[in-house]
Every structure is written in structure tokens, then in C-alpha cells.
Short mmCIF file of C-alpha atoms in Angstrom, two decimals:
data_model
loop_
_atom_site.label_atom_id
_atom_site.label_comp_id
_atom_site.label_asym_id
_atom_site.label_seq_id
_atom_site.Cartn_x
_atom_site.Cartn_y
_atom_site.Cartn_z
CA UNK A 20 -15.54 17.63 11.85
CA UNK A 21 -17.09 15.70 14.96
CA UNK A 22 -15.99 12.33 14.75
CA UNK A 23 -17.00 9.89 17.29
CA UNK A 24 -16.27 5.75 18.46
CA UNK A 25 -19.94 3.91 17.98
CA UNK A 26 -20.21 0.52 19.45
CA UNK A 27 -23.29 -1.38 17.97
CA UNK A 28 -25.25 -4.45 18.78
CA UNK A 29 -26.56 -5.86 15.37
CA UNK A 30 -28.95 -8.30 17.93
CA UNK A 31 -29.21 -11.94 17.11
CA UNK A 32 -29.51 -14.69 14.55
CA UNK A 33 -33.69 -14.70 15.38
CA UNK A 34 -34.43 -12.31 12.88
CA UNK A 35 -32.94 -13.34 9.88
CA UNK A 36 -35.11 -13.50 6.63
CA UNK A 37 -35.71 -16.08 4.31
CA UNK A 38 -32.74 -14.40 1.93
CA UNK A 39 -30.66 -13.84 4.52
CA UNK A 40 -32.00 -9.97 5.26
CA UNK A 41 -31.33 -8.79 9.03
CA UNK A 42 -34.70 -7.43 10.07
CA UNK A 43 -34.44 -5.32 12.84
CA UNK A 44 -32.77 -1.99 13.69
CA UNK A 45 -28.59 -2.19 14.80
CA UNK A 46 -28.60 -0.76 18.35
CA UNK A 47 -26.21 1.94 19.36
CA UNK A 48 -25.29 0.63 22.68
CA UNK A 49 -22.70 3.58 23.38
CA UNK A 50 -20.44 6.34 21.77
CA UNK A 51 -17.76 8.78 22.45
CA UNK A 52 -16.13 11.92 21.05
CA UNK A 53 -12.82 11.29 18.93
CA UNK A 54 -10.38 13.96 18.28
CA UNK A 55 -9.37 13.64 14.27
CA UNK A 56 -10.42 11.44 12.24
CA UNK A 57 -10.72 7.50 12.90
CA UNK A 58 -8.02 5.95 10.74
CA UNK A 59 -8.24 2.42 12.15
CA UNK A 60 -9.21 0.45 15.21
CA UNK A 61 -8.75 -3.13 16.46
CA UNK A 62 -10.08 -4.51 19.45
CA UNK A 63 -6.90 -5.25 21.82
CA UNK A 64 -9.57 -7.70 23.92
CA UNK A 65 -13.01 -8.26 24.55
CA UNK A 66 -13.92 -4.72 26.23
CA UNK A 67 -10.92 -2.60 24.63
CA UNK A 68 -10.55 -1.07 21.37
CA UNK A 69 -7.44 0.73 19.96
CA UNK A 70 -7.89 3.91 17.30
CA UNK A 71 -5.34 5.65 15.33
CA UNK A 72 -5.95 9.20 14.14
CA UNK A 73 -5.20 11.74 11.89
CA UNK A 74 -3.99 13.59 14.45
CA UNK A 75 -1.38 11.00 14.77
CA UNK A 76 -2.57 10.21 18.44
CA UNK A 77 -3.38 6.39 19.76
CA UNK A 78 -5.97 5.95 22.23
CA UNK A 79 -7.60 2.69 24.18
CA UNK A 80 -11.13 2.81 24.45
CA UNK A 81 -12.55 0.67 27.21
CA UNK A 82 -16.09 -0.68 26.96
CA UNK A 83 -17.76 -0.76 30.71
CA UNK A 84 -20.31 -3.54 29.65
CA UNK A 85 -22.06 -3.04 32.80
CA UNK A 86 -23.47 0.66 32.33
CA UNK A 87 -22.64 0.16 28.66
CA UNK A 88 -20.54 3.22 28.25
CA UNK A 89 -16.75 3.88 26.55
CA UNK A 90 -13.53 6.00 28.02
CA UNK A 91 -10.33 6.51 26.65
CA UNK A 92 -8.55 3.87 29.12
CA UNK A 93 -4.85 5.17 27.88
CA UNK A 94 -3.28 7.09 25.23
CA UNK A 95 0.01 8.25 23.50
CA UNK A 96 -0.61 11.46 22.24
CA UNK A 97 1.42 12.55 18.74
CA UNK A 98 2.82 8.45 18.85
CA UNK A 99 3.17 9.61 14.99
CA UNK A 100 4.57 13.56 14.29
CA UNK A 101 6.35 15.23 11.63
CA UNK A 102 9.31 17.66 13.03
CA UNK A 103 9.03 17.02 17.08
CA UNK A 104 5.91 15.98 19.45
CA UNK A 105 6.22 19.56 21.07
CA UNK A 106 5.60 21.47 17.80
CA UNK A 107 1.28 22.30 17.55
CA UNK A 108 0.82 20.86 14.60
CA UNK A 109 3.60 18.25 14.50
CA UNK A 110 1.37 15.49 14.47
CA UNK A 111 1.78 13.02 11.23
CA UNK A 112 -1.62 10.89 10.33
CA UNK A 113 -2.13 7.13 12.18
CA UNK A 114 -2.11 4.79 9.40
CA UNK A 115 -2.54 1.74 10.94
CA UNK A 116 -2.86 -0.23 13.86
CA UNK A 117 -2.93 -4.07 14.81
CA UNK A 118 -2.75 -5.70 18.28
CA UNK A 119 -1.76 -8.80 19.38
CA UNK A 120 -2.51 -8.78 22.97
CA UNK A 121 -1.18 -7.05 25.01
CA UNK A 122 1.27 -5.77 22.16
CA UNK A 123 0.47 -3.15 19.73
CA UNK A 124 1.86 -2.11 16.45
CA UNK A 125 1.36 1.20 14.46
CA UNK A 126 2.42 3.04 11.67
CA UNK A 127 1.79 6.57 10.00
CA UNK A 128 2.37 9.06 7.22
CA UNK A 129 5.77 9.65 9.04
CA UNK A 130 7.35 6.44 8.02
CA UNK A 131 7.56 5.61 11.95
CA UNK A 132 6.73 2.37 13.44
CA UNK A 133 5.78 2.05 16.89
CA UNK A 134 5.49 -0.61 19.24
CA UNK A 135 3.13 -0.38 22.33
CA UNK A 136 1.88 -2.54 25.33
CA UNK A 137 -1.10 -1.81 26.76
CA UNK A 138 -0.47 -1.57 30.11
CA UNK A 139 3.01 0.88 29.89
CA UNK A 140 3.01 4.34 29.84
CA UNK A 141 6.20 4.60 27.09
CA UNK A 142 6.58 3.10 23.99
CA UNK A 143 8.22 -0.31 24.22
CA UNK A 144 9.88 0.53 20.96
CA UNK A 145 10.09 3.24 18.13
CA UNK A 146 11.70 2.77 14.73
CA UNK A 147 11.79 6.88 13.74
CA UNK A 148 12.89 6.47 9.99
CA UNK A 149 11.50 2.77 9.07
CA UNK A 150 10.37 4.21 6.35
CA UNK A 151 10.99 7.16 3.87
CA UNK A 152 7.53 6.86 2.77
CA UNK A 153 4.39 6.74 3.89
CA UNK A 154 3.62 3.03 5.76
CA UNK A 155 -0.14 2.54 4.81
CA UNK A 156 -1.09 -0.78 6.73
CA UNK A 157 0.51 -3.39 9.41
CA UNK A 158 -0.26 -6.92 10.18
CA UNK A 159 1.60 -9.79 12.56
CA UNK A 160 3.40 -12.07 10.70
CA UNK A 161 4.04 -14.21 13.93
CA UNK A 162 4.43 -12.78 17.31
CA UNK A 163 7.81 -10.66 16.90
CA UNK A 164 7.52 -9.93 13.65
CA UNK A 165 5.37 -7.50 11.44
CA UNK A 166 4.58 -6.62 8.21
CA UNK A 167 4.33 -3.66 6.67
CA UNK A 168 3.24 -2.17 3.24
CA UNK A 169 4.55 1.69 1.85
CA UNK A 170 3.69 4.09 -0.71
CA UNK A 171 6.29 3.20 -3.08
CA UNK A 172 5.01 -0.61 -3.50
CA UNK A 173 7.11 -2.37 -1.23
CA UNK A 174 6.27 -5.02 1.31
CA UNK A 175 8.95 -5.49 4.58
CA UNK A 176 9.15 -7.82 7.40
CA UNK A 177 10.60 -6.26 10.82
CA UNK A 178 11.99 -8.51 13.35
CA UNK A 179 11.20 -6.87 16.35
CA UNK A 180 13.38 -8.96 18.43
CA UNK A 181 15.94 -7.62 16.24
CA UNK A 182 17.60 -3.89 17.51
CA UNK A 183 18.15 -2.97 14.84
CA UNK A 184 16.03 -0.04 12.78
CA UNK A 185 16.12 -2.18 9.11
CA UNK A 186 13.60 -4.49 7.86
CA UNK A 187 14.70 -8.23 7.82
CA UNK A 188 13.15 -8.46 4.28
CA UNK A 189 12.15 -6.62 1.41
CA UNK A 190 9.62 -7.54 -1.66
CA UNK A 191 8.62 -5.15 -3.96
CA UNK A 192 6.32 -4.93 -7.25
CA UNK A 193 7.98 -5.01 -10.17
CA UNK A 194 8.05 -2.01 -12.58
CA UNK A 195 5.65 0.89 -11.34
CA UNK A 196 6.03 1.95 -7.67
CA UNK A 197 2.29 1.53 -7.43
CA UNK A 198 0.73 2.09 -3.95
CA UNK A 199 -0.15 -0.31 -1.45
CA UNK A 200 -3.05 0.20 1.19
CA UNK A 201 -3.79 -2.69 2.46
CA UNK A 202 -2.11 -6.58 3.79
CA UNK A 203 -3.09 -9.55 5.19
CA UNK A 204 -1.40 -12.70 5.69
CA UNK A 205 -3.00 -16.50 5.33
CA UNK A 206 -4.03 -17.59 8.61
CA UNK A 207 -2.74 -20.73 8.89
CA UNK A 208 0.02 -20.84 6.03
CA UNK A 209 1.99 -17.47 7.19
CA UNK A 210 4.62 -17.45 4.01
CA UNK A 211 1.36 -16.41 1.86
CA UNK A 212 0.57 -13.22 2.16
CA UNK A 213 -2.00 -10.96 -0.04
CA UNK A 214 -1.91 -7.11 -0.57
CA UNK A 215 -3.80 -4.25 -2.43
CA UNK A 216 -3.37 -0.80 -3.04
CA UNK A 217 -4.00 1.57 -5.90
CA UNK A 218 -4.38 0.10 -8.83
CA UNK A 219 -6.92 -2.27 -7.46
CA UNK A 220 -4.91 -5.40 -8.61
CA UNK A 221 -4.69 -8.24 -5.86
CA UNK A 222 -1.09 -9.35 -4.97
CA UNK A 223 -0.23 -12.45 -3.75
CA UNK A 224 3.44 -13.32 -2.37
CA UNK A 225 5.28 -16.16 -1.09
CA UNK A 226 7.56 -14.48 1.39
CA UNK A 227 9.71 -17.82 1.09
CA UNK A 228 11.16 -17.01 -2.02
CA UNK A 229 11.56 -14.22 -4.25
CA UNK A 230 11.20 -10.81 -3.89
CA UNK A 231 8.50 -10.20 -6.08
CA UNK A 232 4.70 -11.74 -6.04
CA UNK A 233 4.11 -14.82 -6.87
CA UNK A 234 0.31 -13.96 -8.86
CA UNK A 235 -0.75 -10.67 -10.01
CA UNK A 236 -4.93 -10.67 -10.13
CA UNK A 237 -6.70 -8.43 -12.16
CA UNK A 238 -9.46 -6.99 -9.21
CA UNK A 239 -11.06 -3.82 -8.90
CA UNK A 240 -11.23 -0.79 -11.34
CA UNK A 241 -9.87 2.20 -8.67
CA UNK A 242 -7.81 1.63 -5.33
CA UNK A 243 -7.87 -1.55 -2.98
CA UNK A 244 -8.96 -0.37 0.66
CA UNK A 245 -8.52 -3.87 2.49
CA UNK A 246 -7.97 -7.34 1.93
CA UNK A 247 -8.45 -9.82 4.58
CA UNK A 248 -8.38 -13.84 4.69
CA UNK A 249 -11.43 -15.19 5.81
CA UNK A 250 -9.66 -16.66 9.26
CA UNK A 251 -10.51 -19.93 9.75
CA UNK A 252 -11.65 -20.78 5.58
CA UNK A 253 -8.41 -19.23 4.05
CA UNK A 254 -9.66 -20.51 0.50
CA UNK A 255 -11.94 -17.26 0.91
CA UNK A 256 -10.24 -13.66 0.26
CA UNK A 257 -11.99 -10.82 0.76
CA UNK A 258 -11.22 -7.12 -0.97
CA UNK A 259 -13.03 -3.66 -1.31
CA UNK A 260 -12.62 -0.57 -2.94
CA UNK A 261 -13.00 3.07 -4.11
CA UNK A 262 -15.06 1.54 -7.36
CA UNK A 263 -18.04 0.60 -4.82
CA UNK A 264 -17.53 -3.05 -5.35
CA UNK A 265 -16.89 -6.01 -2.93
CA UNK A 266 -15.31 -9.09 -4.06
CA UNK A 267 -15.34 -12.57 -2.37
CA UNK A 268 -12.41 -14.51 -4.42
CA UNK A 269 -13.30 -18.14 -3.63
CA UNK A 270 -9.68 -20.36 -4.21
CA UNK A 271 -11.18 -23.81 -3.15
CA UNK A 272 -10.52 -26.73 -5.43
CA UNK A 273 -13.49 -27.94 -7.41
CA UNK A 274 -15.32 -25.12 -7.65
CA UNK A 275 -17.65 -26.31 -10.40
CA UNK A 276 -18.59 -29.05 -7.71
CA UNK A 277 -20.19 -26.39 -5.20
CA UNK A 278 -23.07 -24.38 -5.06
CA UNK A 279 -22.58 -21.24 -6.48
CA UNK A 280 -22.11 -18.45 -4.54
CA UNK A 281 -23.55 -16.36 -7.53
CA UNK A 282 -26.60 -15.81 -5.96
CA UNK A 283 -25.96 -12.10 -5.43
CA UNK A 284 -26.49 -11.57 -8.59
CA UNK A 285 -22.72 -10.75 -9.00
CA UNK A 286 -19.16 -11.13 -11.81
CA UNK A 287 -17.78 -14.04 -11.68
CA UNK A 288 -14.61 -14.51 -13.91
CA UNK A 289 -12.18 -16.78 -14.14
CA UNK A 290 -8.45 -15.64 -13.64
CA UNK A 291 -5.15 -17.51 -13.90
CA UNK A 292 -2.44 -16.35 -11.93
CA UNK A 293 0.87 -15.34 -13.31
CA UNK A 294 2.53 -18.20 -11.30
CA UNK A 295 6.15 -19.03 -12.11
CA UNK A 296 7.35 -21.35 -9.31
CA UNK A 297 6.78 -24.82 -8.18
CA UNK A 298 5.52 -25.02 -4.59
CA UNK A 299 6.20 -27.60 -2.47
CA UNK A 300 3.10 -26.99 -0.57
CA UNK A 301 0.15 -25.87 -2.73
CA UNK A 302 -1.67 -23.51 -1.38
CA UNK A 303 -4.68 -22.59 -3.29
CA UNK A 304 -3.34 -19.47 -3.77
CA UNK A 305 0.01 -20.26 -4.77
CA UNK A 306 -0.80 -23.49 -7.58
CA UNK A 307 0.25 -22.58 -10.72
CA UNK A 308 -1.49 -25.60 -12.45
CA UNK A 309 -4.42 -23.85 -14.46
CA UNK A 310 -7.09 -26.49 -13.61
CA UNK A 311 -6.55 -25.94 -9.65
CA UNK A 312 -5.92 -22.12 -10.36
CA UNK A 313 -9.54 -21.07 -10.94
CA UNK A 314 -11.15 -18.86 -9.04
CA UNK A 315 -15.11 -17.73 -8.54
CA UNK A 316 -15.76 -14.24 -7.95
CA UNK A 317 -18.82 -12.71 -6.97
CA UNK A 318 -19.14 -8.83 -5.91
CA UNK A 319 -21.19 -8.88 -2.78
CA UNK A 320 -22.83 -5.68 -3.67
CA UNK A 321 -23.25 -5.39 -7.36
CA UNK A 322 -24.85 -1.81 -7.94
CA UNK A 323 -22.77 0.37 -5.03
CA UNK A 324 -21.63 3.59 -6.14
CA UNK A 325 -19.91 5.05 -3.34
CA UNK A 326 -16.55 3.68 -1.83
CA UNK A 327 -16.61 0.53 0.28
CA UNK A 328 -13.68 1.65 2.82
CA UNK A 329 -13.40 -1.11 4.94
CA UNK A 330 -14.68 -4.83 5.71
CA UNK A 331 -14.17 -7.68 8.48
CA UNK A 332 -14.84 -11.29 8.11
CA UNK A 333 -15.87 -13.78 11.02
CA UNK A 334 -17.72 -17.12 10.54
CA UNK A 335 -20.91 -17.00 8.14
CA UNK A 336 -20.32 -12.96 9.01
CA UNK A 337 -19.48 -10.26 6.64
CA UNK A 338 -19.56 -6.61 7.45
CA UNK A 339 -18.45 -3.46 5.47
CA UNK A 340 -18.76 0.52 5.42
CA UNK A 341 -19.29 2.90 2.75
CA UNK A 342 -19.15 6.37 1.57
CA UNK A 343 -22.75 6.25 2.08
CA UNK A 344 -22.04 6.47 6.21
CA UNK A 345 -23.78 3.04 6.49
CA UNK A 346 -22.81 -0.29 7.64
CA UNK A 347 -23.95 -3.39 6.41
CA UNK A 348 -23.83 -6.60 7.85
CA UNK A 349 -23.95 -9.60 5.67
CA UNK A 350 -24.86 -12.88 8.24
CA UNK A 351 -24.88 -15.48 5.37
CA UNK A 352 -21.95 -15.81 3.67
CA UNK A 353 -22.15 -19.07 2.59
CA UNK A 354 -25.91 -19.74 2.27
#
């Protein structure tokens, strides 16, 4: 009922345990009230954060590091609605929101897609009927053009440079219209791209070719909240879910050869991906020769109940929130 924006300082690398336990309480450095609930957020730059809601409105939260407090810098009320923006309860549910500063992208249970800067009052742009489904999650592919996954299973890329209101592409998963929640493209090889949704399986697609994935991965046992590339070790995918488990899907060749990251006491299985094509760059996670395809998986928290909803990924840095209203923060992710 009373949601709020929390920003947190989890302190420093001095208190770190001999097994990689944070000792030492997170510190709320400063909250505010939210109206609806918190459906994403991205920080647009260092002291702004941007939050989509339920009640379909976008706001900017600005952090005032010096008297460490937050205010909502700018908003577009209703950016996603059902019938009109006028109506009282026309507002349709904030799916999703990314930024690429000072450019923001979001999407919503109305099918709309929105494009924002940060310092105009209007919308730069508004596609009304992108979708006749609900659009779940947004990422960049490159700087004019998005990606966006839908209720019914399908992936697009919009040109935004483009006027007009179609997608440029569409890939979609073969057979049942299964769900998707979540997308993330490789960091530095953009034609991969890796989405989840409610049957928990991991997609991977080559956007280059095909409409269809490229490898189907058996994952988690209810729906996929988020997937993200680890951003600057690609080899390392990250995914959640309503099943309480987190996986770390480690793609790097030799894996025998490392250290195992097992030491979470975690599965690890091997998977082969149902790879038909020949690449001309192989990607880890587009080989399709069965020596290079294995993969180690660990779950990061082997004994969670409760739904892991979302995670990020930065450097040795892992951190994730549950249905148990806590956040963890993982510091050594490849101890």
C-alpha cells in the first residue's frame, strides 16, 4: 500500500569476511514516498533515477548528495493509460524502463512505447498501438534502436529513427506463445541477445538470422524475472526466478580448466544447446560444437523459497531481491 524509493549505501570493501560475508549493516541514506507500485527503475546518471509504476506514471528522482535527500525532479503522469489520460483510472501498468542518457524508453500493459528525454516536458515520441499485447521488458539494442519482448512470445526491434509505428524485426518462439519477462542483449556482440519469461527456459537468439532462437536452455522450474549479461565478462549470464533460485550460467571455454565456481554449494549441469547454424563468429553462446557448448551452473542461493524478482551485475558485484523484502548483496563473484 505505501511504497517508497530507498537509496542504500552497502559501505565498503573493509568489511568483507573470510567467505566473502558483508559484515556490517546497509545504510539507508534517504527515501521517498512512491505513488503505485515500483515496477522498474534505472539510474538515468549518477544522482538520477527513473521509476515506472503501476499507476502507469514515470517519474525522475534526483539524489541531492549533499543533504542526502531524493525529489521527484520531473514526471509524465499516465505516460502509459488504457482508454484516455483524462479518464481516473485510465492509467495502464509501467512495465519497463531503460535509459540511455539523456533518452528514455518505456513500455506498459497498454502495448505503448514511449520515448522520453530528460530534460523535455513532452514525449519525444509515442508509438500508441506497438503492441496488441502486453510489452513486459525493453533494452537498447544500439542508440536508436530498442528491443522489446510481449506476452505472446515475441521479440521486436524498433528503429526509432524510423516514423513509422512497426517494428523493423520480428522473432518469435516457436510453437507455444509462451510469455516473455525479461531481455538483455550481449554487451559487446549486440546480434546475441538472451530472454526469459514463463516457462523459466533461457532463450538465446542471433538477431542476424532467423526468426527463431538459436538455443533453447532448460533453466528454472516457474517464470524467468530477469536475465542480464554480466557487462564487461559476457561469458557470464545471469537469471532469477519465481522458483527462489539464482543461476550464474558460466559459457567460457575450458571450463574444466577453472576453479569451480561450485563453492556455493549449488547444481551444476551440463546443457547442450539446440544449435542449428554455423556462426561465423562464435560466440560462446552461439557454438554449436558440443565440446565448446558446455556450460557450469551454479544457483547462487541454493535453499531460497520465496521469489528472487530482480538482480544487477557489476564487477565482482552481485545483488538481488526477494519475496522475503530483503536485499542481498553478493561482493565476490568470482572468489
Amino acid at each position: 500500500q505505501d511504497n517508497r524509493i530507498s537509496l542504500w549505501s552497502t559501505g565498503d570493501l573493509g568489511n568483507v569476511g573470510l567467505n566473502g560475508e558483508y559484515h556490517g549493516e546497509p545504510h539507508l541514506l534517504c527515501d521517498i514516498q512512491h505513488n503505485g507500485d515500483v515496477m522498474d527503475m534505472q539510474f538515468l546518471d549518477q544522482e538520477r533515477i527513473v521509476v515506472g509504476s503501476s499507476t502507469g506514471t514515470v517519474t525522475i528522482f534526483r539524489h541531492h548528495q549533499n543533504n542526502q535527500t531524493l525529489s521527484a525532479n520531473h514526471w509524465w503522469e499516465k505516460a502509459h493509460h488504457h482508454v484516455d489520460q483524462d479518464t481516473s483510472c485510465g492509467g495502464a501498468v509501467c512495465t519497463g524502463v531503460v535509459c540511455n542518457n539523456p533518452e528514455i524508453v518505456t513500455v506498459g500493459e497498454d502495448g505503448r512505447i514511449n520515448l522520453f528525454r530528460a530534460d523535455q516536458k513532452d514525449a519525444v515520441r509515442t508509438i500508441d498501438n506497438a503492441d496488441s499485447s502486453t510489452l513486459h521488458a525493453v533494452t537498447f539494442l544500439r542508440t536508436t534502436e530498442i528491443l522489446t519482448v510481449n506476452s505472446i512470445g515475441q521479440l521486436k526491434i524498433w528503429d526509432l529513427r524510423q516514423q513509422r509505428n512497426e517494428p523493423s524485426q520480428i522473432f518469435s518462439l516457436a510453437g507455444d506463445r509462451v510469455p516473455l519477462h525479461c531481455v538483455d542483449r550481449h554487451p559487446n556482440q549486440q546480434h546475441i541477445v538472451a530472454t526469459g519469461g514463463q516457462d523459466g527456459m533461457l532463450s538465446i537468439w542471433d538477431i542476424r538470422q532467423g526468426t527463431m532462437p538459436v538455443s533453447l536452455l532448460n533453466a528454472h522450474e516457474a517464470e524467468m524475472w530477469e536475465v542480464h549479461f554480466h557487462p564487461s565478462n559476457p561469458d557470464h549470464l545471469f537469471t532469477c526466478s519465481e522458483d527462489g533460485s539464482l543461476w550464474h550460467w558460466d559459457a567460457s571455454t575450458n571450463v574444466s580448466e577453472k576453479p569451480s565456481f561450485l563453492h556455493q554449494g549449488g547444481r551444476s549441469t551440463t546443457y547442450f544447446s539446440h544449435s542449428t547454424i554455423n556462426q561465423s563468429v562464435v560466440s560462446a553462446w552461439l557454438s554449436n560444437d558440443p565440446t565448446k557448448d558446455r556450460m557450469e551452473i551454479t544457483n547462487l542461493i541454493p535453499n531460497q523459497t520465496l521469489s528472487v524478482n530482480s538482480l544487477d551485475v557489476l564487477g565482482p558485484c552481485l545483488v538481488y531481491g526477494t519475496d522475503a523484502e530483503a536485499i542481498y548483496v553478493n561482493r565476490q563473484l568470482f572468489a
